[in-house]
Amino acid sequence: MKKYRYYIPIVVLFVVLCLFIYVQKVKYERNIRSLNDVSTKLVNMSNFNDSLQMNLSKRSNIRAIELANQGKEINTNIPLQSDGTHALVLGEIIKKNDLVFVFSKNNYCKTCIDLQLELISEVFKEDAENKIKIFANNYTKDDLKVLKDTLNLNFEIYGILNDDLVLLGNSQSFPFYFRVDEGFKMKDIFIPAGDMKELSRNYLRNQIRG
């Protein structure tokens, strides 16, 4: 019995040592997970900041285009797709204080155009025909029919024969809105670049109130 008595402290010491090692291992793994979480958050934050900075830079460049074109004279003699009876020109469709939306077939982002057309339908509902005039550069009548059928649009879109209704400096052919002022010049220009849906919705709602 005395013989086993000497083993008891050793066993206890061994158990305590094992427990200590286990606790340290758990702490180590917890610290590693915590560091990994922090690292992931920092990476995500960095990506978010990079994306935000890129969006702000892009919006700044776009704003420069908007400002450069404020007061740009509108060529009312731009030819439109014929309605089958006579050749139409832009001046027959728009009038003073009209809200206008223009997009181009050369635009790099078709989904951006679709988004704006869907927003127009959402904001103006059944009265879109009377609230806004829409023009499409380089779209044929067949192109426009497919577009309207695909998006289930119930308002008129006028095709422009060439890429004639444009903004200076708009090399990427961003779609854009403007209001026709008293002298048939552009005002309240807005370029809805990318997926800034809420910004576009606010612009349209402000134009209604305006």
mmCIF file of C-alpha atoms in Angstrom:
data_model
loop_
_atom_site.group_PDB
_atom_site.id
_atom_site.type_symbol
_atom_site.label_atom_id
_atom_site.label_comp_id
_atom_site.label_asym_id
_atom_site.label_seq_id
_atom_site.Cartn_x
_atom_site.Cartn_y
_atom_site.Cartn_z
ATOM 1 C CA MET A 1 0.000 0.000 0.000
ATOM 2 C CA LYS A 2 2.896 2.306 0.813
ATOM 3 C CA LYS A 3 4.274 1.532 -2.597
ATOM 4 C CA TYR A 4 1.152 2.910 -4.376
ATOM 5 C CA ARG A 5 1.092 5.947 -2.141
ATOM 6 C CA TYR A 6 4.127 7.314 -3.970
ATOM 7 C CA TYR A 7 2.361 7.000 -7.324
ATOM 8 C CA ILE A 8 -0.642 9.113 -6.314
ATOM 9 C CA PRO A 9 1.183 12.498 -6.417
ATOM 10 C CA ILE A 10 2.711 11.532 -9.751
ATOM 11 C CA VAL A 11 -0.708 10.656 -11.209
ATOM 12 C CA VAL A 12 -2.217 13.875 -9.812
ATOM 13 C CA LEU A 13 0.684 15.867 -11.228
ATOM 14 C CA PHE A 14 0.250 14.151 -14.582
ATOM 15 C CA VAL A 15 -3.487 14.917 -14.630
ATOM 16 C CA VAL A 16 -2.857 18.547 -13.668
ATOM 17 C CA LEU A 17 -0.206 18.817 -16.373
ATOM 18 C CA CYS A 18 -2.577 17.334 -18.938
ATOM 19 C CA LEU A 19 -5.315 19.766 -17.902
ATOM 20 C CA PHE A 20 -2.877 22.676 -18.121
ATOM 21 C CA ILE A 21 -1.751 21.635 -21.590
ATOM 22 C CA TYR A 22 -5.385 21.208 -22.690
ATOM 23 C CA VAL A 23 -6.358 24.666 -21.361
ATOM 24 C CA GLN A 24 -3.365 26.250 -23.096
ATOM 25 C CA LYS A 25 -4.258 24.478 -26.324
ATOM 26 C CA VAL A 26 -7.869 25.741 -26.135
ATOM 27 C CA LYS A 27 -6.628 29.299 -25.456
ATOM 28 C CA TYR A 28 -4.184 29.074 -28.346
ATOM 29 C CA GLU A 29 -6.875 27.860 -30.769
ATOM 30 C CA ARG A 30 -9.254 30.570 -29.530
ATOM 31 C CA ASN A 31 -6.571 33.227 -30.088
ATOM 32 C CA ILE A 32 -5.882 31.894 -33.579
ATOM 33 C CA ARG A 33 -9.609 32.033 -34.428
ATOM 34 C CA SER A 34 -9.803 35.558 -33.023
ATOM 35 C CA LEU A 35 -6.799 36.656 -35.074
ATOM 36 C CA ASN A 36 -8.299 35.064 -38.174
ATOM 37 C CA ASP A 37 -11.592 36.884 -37.549
ATOM 38 C CA VAL A 38 -9.787 40.202 -37.128
ATOM 39 C CA SER A 39 -7.754 39.539 -40.256
ATOM 40 C CA THR A 40 -10.914 38.743 -42.231
ATOM 41 C CA LYS A 41 -12.620 41.901 -40.971
ATOM 42 C CA LEU A 42 -9.600 44.006 -41.906
ATOM 43 C CA VAL A 43 -9.512 42.501 -45.394
ATOM 44 C CA ASN A 44 -13.253 43.089 -45.827
ATOM 45 C CA MET A 45 -12.901 46.650 -44.537
ATOM 46 C CA SER A 46 -10.019 47.257 -46.920
ATOM 47 C CA ASN A 47 -12.033 45.897 -49.851
ATOM 48 C CA PHE A 48 -15.007 48.042 -48.822
ATOM 49 C CA ASN A 49 -12.827 51.151 -48.579
ATOM 50 C CA ASP A 50 -11.233 50.402 -51.957
ATOM 51 C CA SER A 51 -14.691 49.929 -53.487
ATOM 52 C CA LEU A 52 -15.987 53.099 -51.815
ATOM 53 C CA GLN A 53 -12.978 55.077 -52.971
ATOM 54 C CA MET A 54 -13.407 53.760 -56.515
ATOM 55 C CA ASN A 55 -17.135 54.648 -56.499
ATOM 56 C CA LEU A 56 -16.417 58.128 -55.154
ATOM 57 C CA SER A 57 -13.734 58.662 -57.780
ATOM 58 C CA LYS A 58 -16.076 57.425 -60.506
ATOM 59 C CA ARG A 59 -18.917 59.622 -59.251
ATOM 60 C CA SER A 60 -16.532 62.612 -59.153
ATOM 61 C CA ASN A 61 -15.554 62.045 -62.802
ATOM 62 C CA ILE A 62 -19.200 61.681 -63.783
ATOM 63 C CA ARG A 63 -20.124 64.849 -61.912
ATOM 64 C CA ALA A 64 -17.514 66.700 -63.964
ATOM 65 C CA ILE A 65 -19.262 65.524 -67.159
ATOM 66 C CA GLU A 66 -22.649 66.610 -65.795
ATOM 67 C CA LEU A 67 -21.377 70.093 -64.942
ATOM 68 C CA ALA A 68 -19.533 70.481 -68.261
ATOM 69 C CA ASN A 69 -22.774 69.880 -70.174
ATOM 70 C CA GLN A 70 -25.090 72.109 -68.136
ATOM 71 C CA GLY A 71 -26.501 74.652 -70.580
ATOM 72 C CA LYS A 72 -25.555 72.578 -73.645
ATOM 73 C CA GLU A 73 -27.747 73.527 -76.573
ATOM 74 C CA ILE A 74 -30.120 70.795 -77.791
ATOM 75 C CA ASN A 75 -30.141 70.151 -81.520
ATOM 76 C CA THR A 76 -33.870 69.932 -82.216
ATOM 77 C CA ASN A 77 -33.204 68.807 -85.806
ATOM 78 C CA ILE A 78 -31.768 65.414 -84.821
ATOM 79 C CA PRO A 79 -33.535 62.826 -87.028
ATOM 80 C CA LEU A 80 -35.515 60.067 -85.351
ATOM 81 C CA GLN A 81 -36.756 56.714 -86.561
ATOM 82 C CA SER A 82 -39.651 57.310 -88.930
ATOM 83 C CA ASP A 83 -43.156 56.610 -87.617
ATOM 84 C CA GLY A 84 -44.104 55.364 -91.079
ATOM 85 C CA THR A 85 -45.830 58.542 -92.259
ATOM 86 C CA HIS A 86 -43.121 61.204 -92.189
ATOM 87 C CA ALA A 87 -39.567 61.763 -90.957
ATOM 88 C CA LEU A 88 -39.560 62.867 -87.330
ATOM 89 C CA VAL A 89 -37.044 65.184 -85.691
ATOM 90 C CA LEU A 90 -36.276 65.670 -82.003
ATOM 91 C CA GLY A 91 -37.975 69.069 -81.833
ATOM 92 C CA GLU A 92 -41.331 67.509 -82.707
ATOM 93 C CA ILE A 93 -41.227 65.314 -79.605
ATOM 94 C CA ILE A 94 -39.729 67.418 -76.821
ATOM 95 C CA LYS A 95 -40.891 70.751 -75.455
ATOM 96 C CA LYS A 96 -39.736 73.186 -72.794
ATOM 97 C CA ASN A 97 -39.448 71.752 -69.265
ATOM 98 C CA ASP A 98 -39.664 68.131 -70.483
ATOM 99 C CA LEU A 99 -37.724 65.507 -68.558
ATOM 100 C CA VAL A 100 -35.630 63.418 -70.955
ATOM 101 C CA PHE A 101 -33.784 60.105 -70.634
ATOM 102 C CA VAL A 102 -31.195 59.079 -73.236
ATOM 103 C CA PHE A 103 -29.307 55.828 -73.654
ATOM 104 C CA SER A 104 -27.051 54.412 -76.326
ATOM 105 C CA LYS A 105 -26.487 51.035 -77.910
ATOM 106 C CA ASN A 106 -22.757 51.678 -77.468
ATOM 107 C CA ASN A 107 -23.107 51.637 -73.691
ATOM 108 C CA TYR A 108 -20.926 49.046 -71.968
ATOM 109 C CA CYS A 109 -23.603 48.142 -69.415
ATOM 110 C CA LYS A 110 -26.948 46.969 -70.799
ATOM 111 C CA THR A 111 -28.182 45.989 -67.342
ATOM 112 C CA CYS A 112 -27.662 49.627 -66.236
ATOM 113 C CA ILE A 113 -30.011 50.767 -69.004
ATOM 114 C CA ASP A 114 -32.563 48.081 -68.135
ATOM 115 C CA LEU A 115 -32.413 49.178 -64.486
ATOM 116 C CA GLN A 116 -33.199 52.800 -65.382
ATOM 117 C CA LEU A 117 -36.094 51.838 -67.640
ATOM 118 C CA GLU A 118 -37.541 49.657 -64.891
ATOM 119 C CA LEU A 119 -37.158 52.540 -62.411
ATOM 120 C CA ILE A 120 -38.936 54.904 -64.796
ATOM 121 C CA SER A 121 -41.778 52.413 -65.020
ATOM 122 C CA GLU A 122 -41.812 52.029 -61.219
ATOM 123 C CA VAL A 123 -41.726 55.759 -60.373
ATOM 124 C CA PHE A 124 -44.028 57.128 -63.071
ATOM 125 C CA LYS A 125 -46.230 54.029 -63.377
ATOM 126 C CA GLU A 126 -48.966 54.398 -66.027
ATOM 127 C CA ASP A 127 -48.227 58.093 -66.505
ATOM 128 C CA ALA A 128 -44.652 57.628 -67.755
ATOM 129 C CA GLU A 129 -45.664 58.580 -71.297
ATOM 130 C CA ASN A 130 -46.644 62.072 -70.100
ATOM 131 C CA LYS A 131 -43.864 62.528 -67.530
ATOM 132 C CA ILE A 132 -40.707 61.690 -69.466
ATOM 133 C CA LYS A 133 -39.450 61.439 -73.057
ATOM 134 C CA ILE A 134 -37.063 58.591 -73.801
ATOM 135 C CA PHE A 135 -34.579 58.363 -76.680
ATOM 136 C CA ALA A 136 -32.252 55.559 -77.761
ATOM 137 C CA ASN A 137 -29.158 56.261 -79.843
ATOM 138 C CA ASN A 138 -28.429 53.742 -82.624
ATOM 139 C CA TYR A 139 -31.447 51.539 -81.831
ATOM 140 C CA THR A 140 -33.621 50.300 -84.684
ATOM 141 C CA LYS A 141 -37.386 49.944 -84.336
ATOM 142 C CA ASP A 142 -36.924 46.174 -84.072
ATOM 143 C CA ASP A 143 -34.315 46.629 -81.298
ATOM 144 C CA LEU A 144 -36.726 48.812 -79.349
ATOM 145 C CA LYS A 145 -39.620 46.400 -79.797
ATOM 146 C CA VAL A 146 -37.523 43.570 -78.349
ATOM 147 C CA LEU A 147 -36.384 45.804 -75.466
ATOM 148 C CA LYS A 148 -39.928 46.907 -74.610
ATOM 149 C CA ASP A 149 -41.309 43.377 -74.832
ATOM 150 C CA THR A 150 -38.479 41.978 -72.690
ATOM 151 C CA LEU A 151 -38.957 44.545 -69.904
ATOM 152 C CA ASN A 152 -42.754 44.758 -70.361
ATOM 153 C CA LEU A 153 -42.638 48.543 -70.844
ATOM 154 C CA ASN A 154 -45.793 50.472 -71.730
ATOM 155 C CA PHE A 155 -44.271 53.812 -72.772
ATOM 156 C CA GLU A 156 -42.829 55.119 -76.022
ATOM 157 C CA ILE A 157 -39.090 54.991 -76.728
ATOM 158 C CA TYR A 158 -37.894 56.975 -79.748
ATOM 159 C CA GLY A 159 -35.000 55.628 -81.759
ATOM 160 C CA ILE A 160 -32.321 58.069 -82.935
ATOM 161 C CA LEU A 161 -30.764 57.100 -86.253
ATOM 162 C CA ASN A 162 -27.194 57.867 -85.183
ATOM 163 C CA ASP A 163 -25.332 58.503 -81.935
ATOM 164 C CA ASP A 164 -26.447 62.145 -82.046
ATOM 165 C CA LEU A 165 -27.973 63.020 -78.669
ATOM 166 C CA VAL A 166 -24.879 62.812 -76.479
ATOM 167 C CA LEU A 167 -22.936 64.547 -73.714
ATOM 168 C CA LEU A 168 -19.478 66.007 -74.242
ATOM 169 C CA GLY A 169 -16.835 63.872 -72.509
ATOM 170 C CA ASN A 170 -19.169 60.898 -72.099
ATOM 171 C CA SER A 171 -16.785 58.474 -73.804
ATOM 172 C CA GLN A 172 -18.366 55.418 -72.163
ATOM 173 C CA SER A 173 -21.846 56.389 -73.407
ATOM 174 C CA PHE A 174 -23.381 56.415 -69.932
ATOM 175 C CA PRO A 175 -27.175 56.836 -70.033
ATOM 176 C CA PHE A 176 -28.285 60.242 -68.778
ATOM 177 C CA TYR A 177 -31.247 62.377 -67.773
ATOM 178 C CA PHE A 178 -31.795 66.084 -68.320
ATOM 179 C CA ARG A 179 -34.484 68.709 -68.209
ATOM 180 C CA VAL A 180 -35.201 71.014 -71.218
ATOM 181 C CA ASP A 181 -34.902 74.653 -70.165
ATOM 182 C CA GLU A 182 -36.613 77.729 -71.644
ATOM 183 C CA GLY A 183 -33.930 78.175 -74.312
ATOM 184 C CA PHE A 184 -33.919 74.501 -75.314
ATOM 185 C CA LYS A 185 -30.716 73.811 -73.428
ATOM 186 C CA MET A 186 -29.910 70.997 -71.022
ATOM 187 C CA LYS A 187 -30.261 71.476 -67.263
ATOM 188 C CA ASP A 188 -30.481 69.199 -64.194
ATOM 189 C CA ILE A 189 -28.249 66.644 -65.930
ATOM 190 C CA PHE A 190 -27.864 63.357 -64.081
ATOM 191 C CA ILE A 191 -25.776 60.337 -65.129
ATOM 192 C CA PRO A 192 -26.894 57.190 -63.251
ATOM 193 C CA ALA A 193 -23.679 55.193 -63.483
ATOM 194 C CA GLY A 194 -23.459 51.611 -62.298
ATOM 195 C CA ASP A 195 -25.901 50.183 -59.772
ATOM 196 C CA MET A 196 -26.698 53.392 -57.830
ATOM 197 C CA LYS A 197 -30.382 52.539 -57.853
ATOM 198 C CA GLU A 198 -31.465 54.630 -54.881
ATOM 199 C CA LEU A 199 -29.681 57.705 -56.232
ATOM 200 C CA SER A 200 -31.566 57.321 -59.523
ATOM 201 C CA ARG A 201 -34.895 56.793 -57.747
ATOM 202 C CA ASN A 202 -34.359 59.952 -55.667
ATOM 203 C CA TYR A 203 -33.500 61.958 -58.786
ATOM 204 C CA LEU A 204 -36.717 60.871 -60.526
ATOM 205 C CA ARG A 205 -38.850 61.561 -57.455
ATOM 206 C CA ASN A 206 -37.282 65.014 -57.077
ATOM 207 C CA GLN A 207 -38.027 65.718 -60.735
ATOM 208 C CA ILE A 208 -41.675 64.852 -60.134
ATOM 209 C CA ARG A 209 -41.819 67.247 -57.184
ATOM 210 C CA GLY A 210 -39.904 69.862 -59.145
#
